Coordinates of C-alpha atoms in Angstrom, one line a residue:
M860 CA 0.0 0.0 0.0
T861 CA 1.4 3.4 -1.0
T862 CA 2.0 6.2 1.5
A863 CA -0.7 8.3 -0.3
R864 CA -3.3 5.6 0.0
I865 CA -2.4 5.1 3.7
R866 CA -2.8 8.7 4.4
H867 CA -6.2 8.8 2.5
R868 CA -7.5 5.9 4.6
V869 CA -6.1 7.2 7.8
V870 CA -7.9 10.5 7.3
L871 CA -11.1 8.7 6.5
A872 CA -10.7 6.7 9.7
T873 CA -10.1 9.9 11.6
L874 CA -13.4 11.3 10.5
L875 CA -15.2 8.2 11.2
S876 CA -13.7 7.6 14.6
A877 CA -14.3 11.2 15.6
G878 CA -17.8 11.1 14.4
A879 CA -17.2 14.2 12.4
P880 CA -19.8 15.0 9.7
P881 CA -18.8 16.8 6.5
G882 CA -19.8 20.1 8.1
A883 CA -18.7 21.5 11.4
H884 CA -20.3 20.1 14.5
A885 CA -18.8 21.1 17.8
H886 CA -19.5 24.8 18.2
N887 CA -22.5 25.3 16.0
F888 CA -24.4 22.1 16.7
G889 CA -23.9 20.5 13.3
Q890 CA -24.9 23.4 11.1
S891 CA -22.7 23.8 8.0
Y892 CA -22.1 27.5 7.2
V893 CA -20.3 29.0 4.3
L894 CA -18.6 32.3 5.0
P895 CA -20.1 35.2 3.0
I896 CA -16.5 36.2 2.0
P897 CA -13.3 34.3 2.1
L898 CA -11.6 34.0 5.5
E899 CA -8.5 35.7 4.1
I900 CA -10.4 38.9 3.6
Y901 CA -11.6 38.9 7.2
G902 CA -8.0 38.4 8.3
W903 CA -6.7 41.3 6.1
A904 CA -9.5 43.5 7.3
A905 CA -8.9 42.7 10.9
G906 CA -5.1 43.3 10.5
T907 CA -5.7 46.6 8.8
V908 CA -8.0 47.8 11.5
L909 CA -5.4 46.9 14.2
A910 CA -2.6 48.6 12.2
I911 CA -4.7 51.8 11.8
S912 CA -5.5 51.7 15.5
F913 CA -1.8 51.3 16.3
L914 CA -0.9 54.3 14.2
A915 CA -3.7 56.4 15.8
A916 CA -2.6 55.4 19.3
A917 CA 1.1 56.3 18.4
W918 CA -0.1 59.7 17.1
F919 CA -2.5 60.8 19.8
L920 CA -0.5 59.4 22.7
R921 CA 2.9 60.6 21.5
A922 CA 2.9 64.1 23.2
R923 CA 3.2 63.0 26.8
Q924 CA 3.3 60.0 29.1
P925 CA -0.3 59.3 30.0
G926 CA -1.2 59.3 33.7
T927 CA -3.4 56.9 35.5
P928 CA -7.0 57.5 34.7
P929 CA -9.0 59.0 37.6
E930 CA -11.1 56.8 39.8
R931 CA -13.5 57.3 42.7
A932 CA -13.5 55.1 45.8
W933 CA -15.8 55.0 48.8
S934 CA -16.0 52.7 51.8
A935 CA -18.2 49.6 51.9
A936 CA -18.4 49.6 55.7
G937 CA -22.0 50.8 55.9
P938 CA -24.8 48.6 57.1
V939 CA -26.2 48.2 53.6
S940 CA -22.9 47.2 52.1
R941 CA -22.2 44.7 54.9
A942 CA -25.6 43.2 54.5
L943 CA -25.0 42.8 50.8
L944 CA -21.7 41.1 51.4
H945 CA -23.3 38.7 53.8
L946 CA -26.0 38.0 51.3
F947 CA -23.5 37.4 48.5
R948 CA -21.6 34.9 50.7
A949 CA -24.7 33.0 51.7
L950 CA -25.9 32.9 48.1
A951 CA -22.5 31.6 46.9
L952 CA -22.5 28.9 49.5
L953 CA -26.1 28.0 48.7
L954 CA -25.3 27.7 45.0
L955 CA -22.2 25.6 45.6
A956 CA -24.2 23.2 47.8
L957 CA -27.0 23.1 45.3
T958 CA -24.6 22.3 42.5
I959 CA -23.0 19.4 44.4
S960 CA -26.3 18.0 45.8
A961 CA -28.1 18.2 42.4
G962 CA -25.1 16.4 40.8
L963 CA -25.3 13.6 43.4
L964 CA -29.1 13.3 43.8
G965 CA -30.6 14.7 40.6
H966 CA -31.2 13.2 37.1
P967 CA -28.2 11.2 35.9
N968 CA -28.5 12.7 32.4
R969 CA -26.3 15.8 32.0
N970 CA -29.0 17.5 29.9
N971 CA -31.6 17.1 32.6
N972 CA -29.5 18.0 35.6
L973 CA -29.3 21.5 37.1
S974 CA -25.7 21.1 38.2
M975 CA -24.3 21.2 34.7
P976 CA -25.7 24.5 33.4
L977 CA -25.5 26.0 36.8
F978 CA -21.8 25.4 37.1
W979 CA -20.5 25.6 33.5
M980 CA -22.9 28.2 32.1
V981 CA -23.8 30.5 35.1
F982 CA -20.6 30.4 37.1
V983 CA -17.7 29.5 34.8
L984 CA -19.0 31.6 31.8
G985 CA -21.7 34.0 33.0
F986 CA -20.0 35.1 36.2
A987 CA -16.7 35.6 34.5
Y988 CA -18.3 38.0 32.0
F989 CA -20.2 39.7 34.8
S990 CA -17.0 40.2 36.7
A991 CA -15.7 42.3 33.8
L992 CA -18.5 44.7 34.6
V993 CA -18.8 44.5 38.3
G994 CA -15.5 43.2 39.7
G995 CA -14.4 41.8 43.0
L996 CA -17.7 40.0 44.0
Y997 CA -16.0 36.6 44.0
E998 CA -13.2 37.9 46.1
A999 CA -15.8 39.0 48.6
A1000 CA -18.1 36.0 48.4
N1001 CA -15.7 33.1 47.6
P1002 CA -17.6 30.1 49.0
W1003 CA -14.5 28.0 49.6
R1004 CA -12.9 30.9 51.5
T1005 CA -16.1 31.2 53.5
L1006 CA -16.0 27.5 54.3
A1007 CA -12.3 27.8 55.3
A1008 CA -13.0 30.7 57.6
V1009 CA -15.3 28.7 59.8
P1010 CA -12.6 26.5 61.4
G1011 CA -10.2 29.4 61.0
R1012 CA -12.2 31.3 63.6
L1013 CA -12.1 28.5 66.0
F1014 CA -8.5 27.4 65.5
R1015 CA -5.9 30.1 64.8
P1016 CA -3.4 27.6 63.3
F1017 CA -6.0 26.8 60.6
R1018 CA -6.4 30.5 59.8
D1019 CA -2.7 31.3 59.7
G1020 CA -1.4 28.0 58.4
L1021 CA 1.1 25.5 59.6
F1022 CA 3.8 26.8 57.2
R1023 CA 4.7 30.1 55.6
Y1024 CA 3.7 30.2 52.0
P1025 CA 6.9 30.3 49.8
E1026 CA 5.9 33.4 47.7
R1027 CA 9.1 33.7 45.8
T1028 CA 9.4 30.1 44.7
L1029 CA 5.8 28.9 44.4
A1030 CA 4.1 32.2 43.7
Y1031 CA 1.1 31.5 41.4
W1032 CA 2.3 28.2 40.0
P1033 CA -0.2 26.2 42.1
A1034 CA -3.0 28.3 40.5
V1035 CA -1.5 27.6 37.1
F1036 CA -1.4 23.9 37.8
L1037 CA -5.0 23.7 39.1
Y1038 CA -6.2 25.9 36.2
L1039 CA -4.7 23.4 33.7
V1040 CA -6.3 20.5 35.6
F1041 CA -9.6 22.3 35.4
I1042 CA -9.3 22.8 31.7
W1043 CA -8.3 19.1 31.3
V1044 CA -11.5 18.2 33.1
E1045 CA -13.5 20.5 30.9
L1046 CA -12.1 19.1 27.7
F1047 CA -11.3 15.5 28.4
G1048 CA -13.0 14.6 31.7
H1049 CA -16.3 13.6 30.1
S1050 CA -18.0 15.3 32.9
R1051 CA -21.4 14.0 34.1
P1052 CA -23.5 15.4 37.0
V1053 CA -22.2 12.9 39.5
T1054 CA -18.5 13.3 38.4
L1055 CA -18.9 17.1 38.5
A1056 CA -20.1 16.9 42.1
Q1057 CA -17.2 14.6 43.0
W1058 CA -14.7 17.1 41.4
L1059 CA -16.2 20.0 43.3
L1060 CA -16.1 18.0 46.6
G1061 CA -12.4 17.2 45.8
Y1062 CA -11.7 20.8 45.0
T1063 CA -13.3 21.8 48.3
A1064 CA -11.0 19.4 50.2
V1065 CA -8.0 20.8 48.3
N1066 CA -8.9 24.3 49.4
L1067 CA -9.5 23.4 53.0
A1068 CA -6.2 21.4 53.1
G1069 CA -4.3 24.3 51.4
S1070 CA -5.7 26.8 53.9
F1071 CA -4.7 24.6 56.8
L1072 CA -1.2 24.2 55.4
F1073 CA -0.4 27.8 54.3
G1074 CA -3.1 30.0 55.8
I1075 CA -6.4 31.3 54.3
K1076 CA -4.9 34.6 53.1
A1077 CA -2.0 33.1 51.2
W1078 CA -3.8 30.2 49.7
F1079 CA -6.7 32.2 48.3
R1080 CA -4.3 34.8 46.9
Y1081 CA -1.9 32.5 45.1
A1082 CA -3.3 29.0 44.7
E1083 CA -7.2 29.0 44.4
F1084 CA -7.3 29.4 40.6
F1085 CA -10.9 30.8 40.4
A1086 CA -9.9 33.6 42.7
V1087 CA -6.8 34.3 40.6
F1088 CA -8.7 34.1 37.3
L1089 CA -11.6 36.3 38.4
R1090 CA -9.3 38.8 40.1
I1091 CA -7.6 39.3 36.8
V1092 CA -10.9 39.7 34.9
S1093 CA -12.2 42.1 37.6
R1094 CA -9.4 44.6 36.7
M1095 CA -11.4 45.4 33.5
A1096 CA -14.6 46.3 35.5
P1097 CA -15.7 49.9 35.8
L1098 CA -17.2 49.2 39.2
A1099 CA -15.4 46.9 41.6
I1100 CA -15.3 46.0 45.3
E1101 CA -11.8 45.6 46.7
R1102 CA -10.4 44.4 50.0
E1103 CA -8.7 47.0 52.2
A1104 CA -7.3 47.1 55.7
G1105 CA -10.1 46.4 58.0
G1106 CA -12.8 46.1 55.4
W1107 CA -13.9 46.7 51.8
R1108 CA -14.3 49.6 49.5
W1109 CA -16.1 50.3 46.3
K1110 CA -14.2 51.7 43.4
L1111 CA -15.6 53.5 40.3
R1112 CA -13.2 53.9 37.3
W1113 CA -13.1 53.9 33.5
Q1114 CA -13.6 50.5 31.8
F1115 CA -10.2 48.6 31.5
S1116 CA -8.4 51.3 33.5
G1117 CA -7.7 48.8 36.2
L1118 CA -5.3 47.0 33.8
L1119 CA -3.1 50.2 33.5
G1120 CA -0.2 51.1 35.7
H1121 CA 0.0 47.7 37.2
A1122 CA 2.2 44.6 36.6
P1123 CA 2.0 41.0 37.9
A1124 CA 4.2 40.5 41.0
H1125 CA 5.6 37.3 39.5
N1126 CA 6.1 35.8 36.1
S1127 CA 4.0 32.9 37.1
L1128 CA 1.0 35.2 37.0
T1129 CA 2.1 36.4 33.6
F1130 CA 2.1 32.8 32.5
F1131 CA -1.4 32.3 34.0
I1132 CA -2.7 35.2 31.9
V1133 CA -1.2 33.7 28.7
C1134 CA -2.8 30.4 29.6
M1135 CA -6.2 32.1 29.8
L1136 CA -5.7 32.9 26.2
A1137 CA -4.0 29.7 25.0
T1138 CA -6.4 27.2 26.6
T1139 CA -9.4 28.8 25.0
A1140 CA -7.7 28.7 21.6
Y1141 CA -6.8 25.1 22.1
D1142 CA -10.3 24.3 23.2
G1143 CA -11.5 25.4 19.8
F1144 CA -8.6 23.8 17.9
H1145 CA -8.2 20.4 19.5
E1146 CA -11.3 18.7 18.0
T1147 CA -10.9 20.1 14.5
V1148 CA -10.0 18.1 11.4
P1149 CA -6.5 19.6 10.9
W1150 CA -5.5 18.7 14.5
L1151 CA -6.8 15.1 14.3
R1152 CA -5.6 14.6 10.8
F1153 CA -2.0 15.6 11.9
F1154 CA -2.0 12.8 14.4
W1155 CA -3.5 10.1 12.2
S1156 CA -2.0 11.0 8.8
T1157 CA 1.4 12.4 9.9
L1158 CA 2.5 11.2 13.3
I1159 CA 1.2 7.6 13.2
P1160 CA 2.5 6.9 9.6
W1161 CA 5.9 8.3 10.6
W1162 CA 5.9 6.2 13.7
D1163 CA 4.6 3.0 12.0
P1164 CA 4.9 3.3 8.2
G1165 CA 3.1 0.1 7.6
V1166 CA 0.0 0.9 9.6
G1167 CA -3.3 0.0 8.0
L1168 CA -7.0 0.5 8.9
R1169 CA -7.2 -2.7 10.9
A1170 CA -4.3 -1.6 13.2
L1171 CA -5.6 1.9 13.8
W1172 CA -7.4 0.9 16.9
L1173 CA -4.1 0.2 18.6
Y1174 CA -3.3 3.9 18.5
R1175 CA -6.7 5.2 19.9
D1176 CA -5.2 5.5 23.4
W1177 CA -2.2 7.4 21.9
M1178 CA -4.6 9.9 20.5
D1179 CA -5.8 10.7 24.0
Y1180 CA -2.3 11.4 25.1
Y1181 CA -1.7 13.5 22.0
L1182 CA -4.7 15.6 22.8
W1183 CA -3.8 15.9 26.5
L1184 CA -0.2 16.9 25.7
G1185 CA -1.4 19.6 23.3
L1186 CA -2.9 21.6 26.3
P1187 CA 0.4 22.5 28.1
L1188 CA 2.1 22.8 24.7
A1189 CA -0.4 25.4 23.6
C1190 CA 0.3 27.4 26.7
G1191 CA 4.1 27.1 26.1
F1192 CA 3.7 28.1 22.5
Y1193 CA 1.6 31.2 23.2
F1194 CA 3.9 32.2 26.0
G1195 CA 6.9 31.7 23.7
L1196 CA 5.3 34.0 21.1
Y1197 CA 4.7 36.6 23.8
V1198 CA 8.3 36.4 25.1
L1199 CA 9.6 36.8 21.5
A1200 CA 7.5 39.9 20.8
V1201 CA 8.5 41.6 24.1
W1202 CA 12.2 40.7 23.5
L1203 CA 12.1 42.1 19.9
G1204 CA 10.4 45.2 21.2
R1205 CA 13.1 45.6 23.8
A1206 CA 15.7 45.3 21.2
L1207 CA 14.1 47.8 18.9
A1208 CA 13.7 50.3 21.7
R1209 CA 17.3 49.6 22.8
S1210 CA 16.1 49.3 26.3
V1211 CA 18.3 48.0 29.1
Q1212 CA 15.4 47.0 31.3
P1213 CA 15.3 43.3 32.4
L1214 CA 13.2 41.2 30.1
R1215 CA 11.3 39.7 33.1
E1216 CA 10.1 43.1 34.1
L1217 CA 8.9 43.9 30.6
L1218 CA 7.0 40.6 30.4
R1219 CA 5.2 41.6 33.5
G1220 CA 4.6 45.2 32.4
F1221 CA 2.7 44.2 29.3
A1222 CA 0.9 41.1 30.6
Y1223 CA -2.3 42.8 31.6
S1224 CA -2.8 44.2 28.1
L1225 CA -3.5 40.6 27.0
V1226 CA -6.5 40.2 29.3
P1227 CA -9.1 41.7 27.0
I1228 CA -8.0 39.3 24.2
A1229 CA -8.3 36.4 26.6
L1230 CA -11.8 37.5 27.6
V1231 CA -13.1 38.0 24.0
Y1232 CA -11.6 34.6 22.9
H1233 CA -13.5 33.1 25.8
A1234 CA -16.8 34.9 24.9
S1235 CA -16.6 34.3 21.2
H1236 CA -15.7 30.6 21.7
Y1237 CA -18.6 29.9 24.0
Y1238 CA -21.1 32.3 22.3
T1239 CA -23.4 29.6 21.0
F1240 CA -23.2 27.6 24.2
I1241 CA -24.4 30.6 26.2
Q1242 CA -27.5 30.9 23.9
T1243 CA -28.4 27.3 23.9
D1244 CA -27.4 25.9 27.4
A1245 CA -27.7 28.8 29.8
I1246 CA -31.4 29.0 29.4
R1247 CA -31.8 25.4 30.7
V1248 CA -31.2 26.7 34.2
L1249 CA -34.7 28.1 34.5
P1250 CA -36.7 24.9 34.0
L1251 CA -34.2 22.8 35.9
L1252 CA -34.2 25.2 38.9
S1253 CA -37.8 24.3 39.6
D1254 CA -37.0 20.6 39.9
P1255 CA -33.3 20.4 40.9
F1256 CA -33.5 16.8 42.3
N1257 CA -35.8 15.2 39.6
Q1258 CA -38.7 14.8 42.0
G1259 CA -41.4 16.2 39.8
W1260 CA -41.5 19.6 41.5
D1261 CA -42.3 23.0 40.0
L1262 CA -41.0 25.3 42.7
F1263 CA -40.9 28.5 40.6
G1264 CA -43.4 27.6 37.9
T1265 CA -40.7 27.4 35.2
R1266 CA -40.5 23.6 34.8
E1267 CA -42.1 23.7 31.3
S1268 CA -40.3 26.8 30.2
F1269 CA -37.7 26.9 27.4
R1270 CA -38.0 23.2 26.6
Y1271 CA -37.1 23.7 23.0
T1272 CA -33.4 24.2 22.1
I1273 CA -32.5 27.6 20.7
I1274 CA -30.6 27.2 17.4
P1275 CA -28.6 30.4 16.9
S1276 CA -28.2 32.0 13.5
M1277 CA -24.8 31.1 12.2
D1278 CA -24.5 34.3 10.3
V1279 CA -25.1 36.4 13.4
T1280 CA -22.9 34.1 15.4
W1281 CA -19.9 34.3 13.1
H1282 CA -20.1 38.1 12.7
T1283 CA -20.6 38.6 16.4
Q1284 CA -17.5 36.5 17.0
V1285 CA -15.5 38.5 14.5
V1286 CA -16.5 41.8 16.1
L1287 CA -15.7 40.5 19.6
I1288 CA -12.2 39.4 18.6
I1289 CA -11.4 42.6 16.7
V1290 CA -12.7 44.9 19.5
G1291 CA -10.7 42.9 22.1
H1292 CA -7.5 43.2 20.1
L1293 CA -8.1 46.9 19.6
V1294 CA -8.4 47.5 23.3
S1295 CA -5.2 45.5 23.9
V1296 CA -3.3 47.5 21.3
I1297 CA -4.2 50.7 23.0
L1298 CA -3.5 49.4 26.5
A1299 CA -0.1 48.0 25.4
H1300 CA 0.8 51.4 23.9
R1301 CA -0.1 53.2 27.1
E1302 CA 1.9 50.8 29.1
A1303 CA 4.9 51.2 26.7
L1304 CA 4.7 55.0 27.3
R1305 CA 4.6 54.4 31.1
I1306 CA 7.5 51.9 31.0
Y1307 CA 9.8 53.8 28.5
G1308 CA 8.7 57.4 29.1
N1309 CA 9.6 58.2 25.5
A1310 CA 7.1 58.2 22.6
R1311 CA 9.7 57.0 20.0
Q1312 CA 10.9 54.1 22.2
A1313 CA 7.3 53.2 23.0
T1314 CA 6.2 53.1 19.4
L1315 CA 9.3 51.0 18.3
S1316 CA 8.8 48.6 21.1
Q1317 CA 5.2 48.0 20.1
L1318 CA 5.8 47.0 16.5
P1319 CA 6.5 43.4 17.4
M1320 CA 3.5 43.5 19.8
L1321 CA 1.4 44.7 16.9
V1322 CA 2.5 41.8 14.8
L1323 CA 1.7 39.5 17.7
M1324 CA -1.8 41.0 18.0
V1325 CA -2.5 40.6 14.3
T1326 CA -1.2 37.0 14.5
Y1327 CA -3.5 36.3 17.5
T1328 CA -6.4 37.9 15.6
I1329 CA -5.9 35.9 12.4
A1330 CA -5.3 32.7 14.4
G1331 CA -8.5 33.3 16.5
L1332 CA -10.6 33.8 13.4
W1333 CA -9.1 30.8 11.7
I1334 CA -9.8 28.6 14.7
L1335 CA -13.4 29.8 14.9
A1336 CA -13.9 29.3 11.2
L1337 CA -12.6 25.7 11.2
P1338 CA -15.7 24.1 12.8
I1339 CA -18.1 25.9 10.5
Q1340 CA -16.4 25.6 7.2
T1341 CA -16.6 22.5 5.1
P1342 CA -13.1 21.0 5.7
R1343 CA -10.7 20.2 2.9
F1344 CA -9.9 16.7 4.0
L1345 CA -7.0 15.9 1.7

């Protein structure tokens, strides 16, 4: 059998084994969609918009080093604010308990169990986007921190920890590790209601153990990845509640201004931010035909040139490892591109500042890109799955209840318009990159203090932004274009 025939058969086997129809299936529920204009034109248009925005930012911000945008803050120590904080904490605990109990006691089918949309749609997706508008609520109402505070009030060693947290060595790496484990569970864990409940119980135990070992304050600052993730997202919010000595305060500021004038305290947090972007991109890419085809038609024939269709089943487990390995590799690849862009910018600007400081200085400018990748990738899921919370909330334990009179509501699946979906995703990605281009240029002015150096340093970052934009559009288009198999 010739190599060409082997490759043809292997590609066919890939499609059959993956259950992939000729059109895309994962992110648009099987609808085949032909782009109104070629993808290349979208890429050129997006790149042109970013280039023009870069030139405009370089022109209008060249005269002086921009200061920190003004903000207004006031104390949250009043009775109303305290009552709201207690209410948020009680609600967060209730929802966590409801998610776990519904997963254990409710309907075994994931489509008929409240725990799945309540956790994945309302918390993981919806609350993340809400935190970009009203920030800090998770910091104030973190249910795992509330649980850890109970024994902490009774036993001081539990509150302060048995050991001092090694901030310089560990820093945010535990949060990075737990975040990647979470993404692995999302992509490859084949989560069901009962397994989701078990994962949440396990994560609860991890947080309690971590608090006992290193203290509540250190653990929830560095290691609890939801806290780290949502703290980063909250920097974009125009209204945020923040912890201060002895209490809390509300802060009103311009949208995205919380990302300016700050830098991560450690490069592990910089890597976490890049992972926020890379994992969403890999989520969209890992189940596409090109990624699967590379494994079956390139790697396997290279490893075993004589492989035939009958022997393909021997490599099915290898495909799992291939998909799993792609997750950390995607983070490393995206981080490498970011390091390269910052290093080239440093060389063009002839700066003597340490590279690690520059990597931190521009890290927060990537956050809007990470958020719009997230929103555009899950856009259809939000429309179709989030609404299932309402009927399931009336009968969380599959007992035939109708607590809120919504049990028969929204029983029919909403099929989103693919034309609206695609163009919404395009707009989201372009707007997110526009914001990041402006933020990065302002940070360059702050870091270098010189308009010429700032502009030169941002040329590689502009190339990186354009690359991210085109890659994001290409990944989004892969599931909805008819693939060219061979």
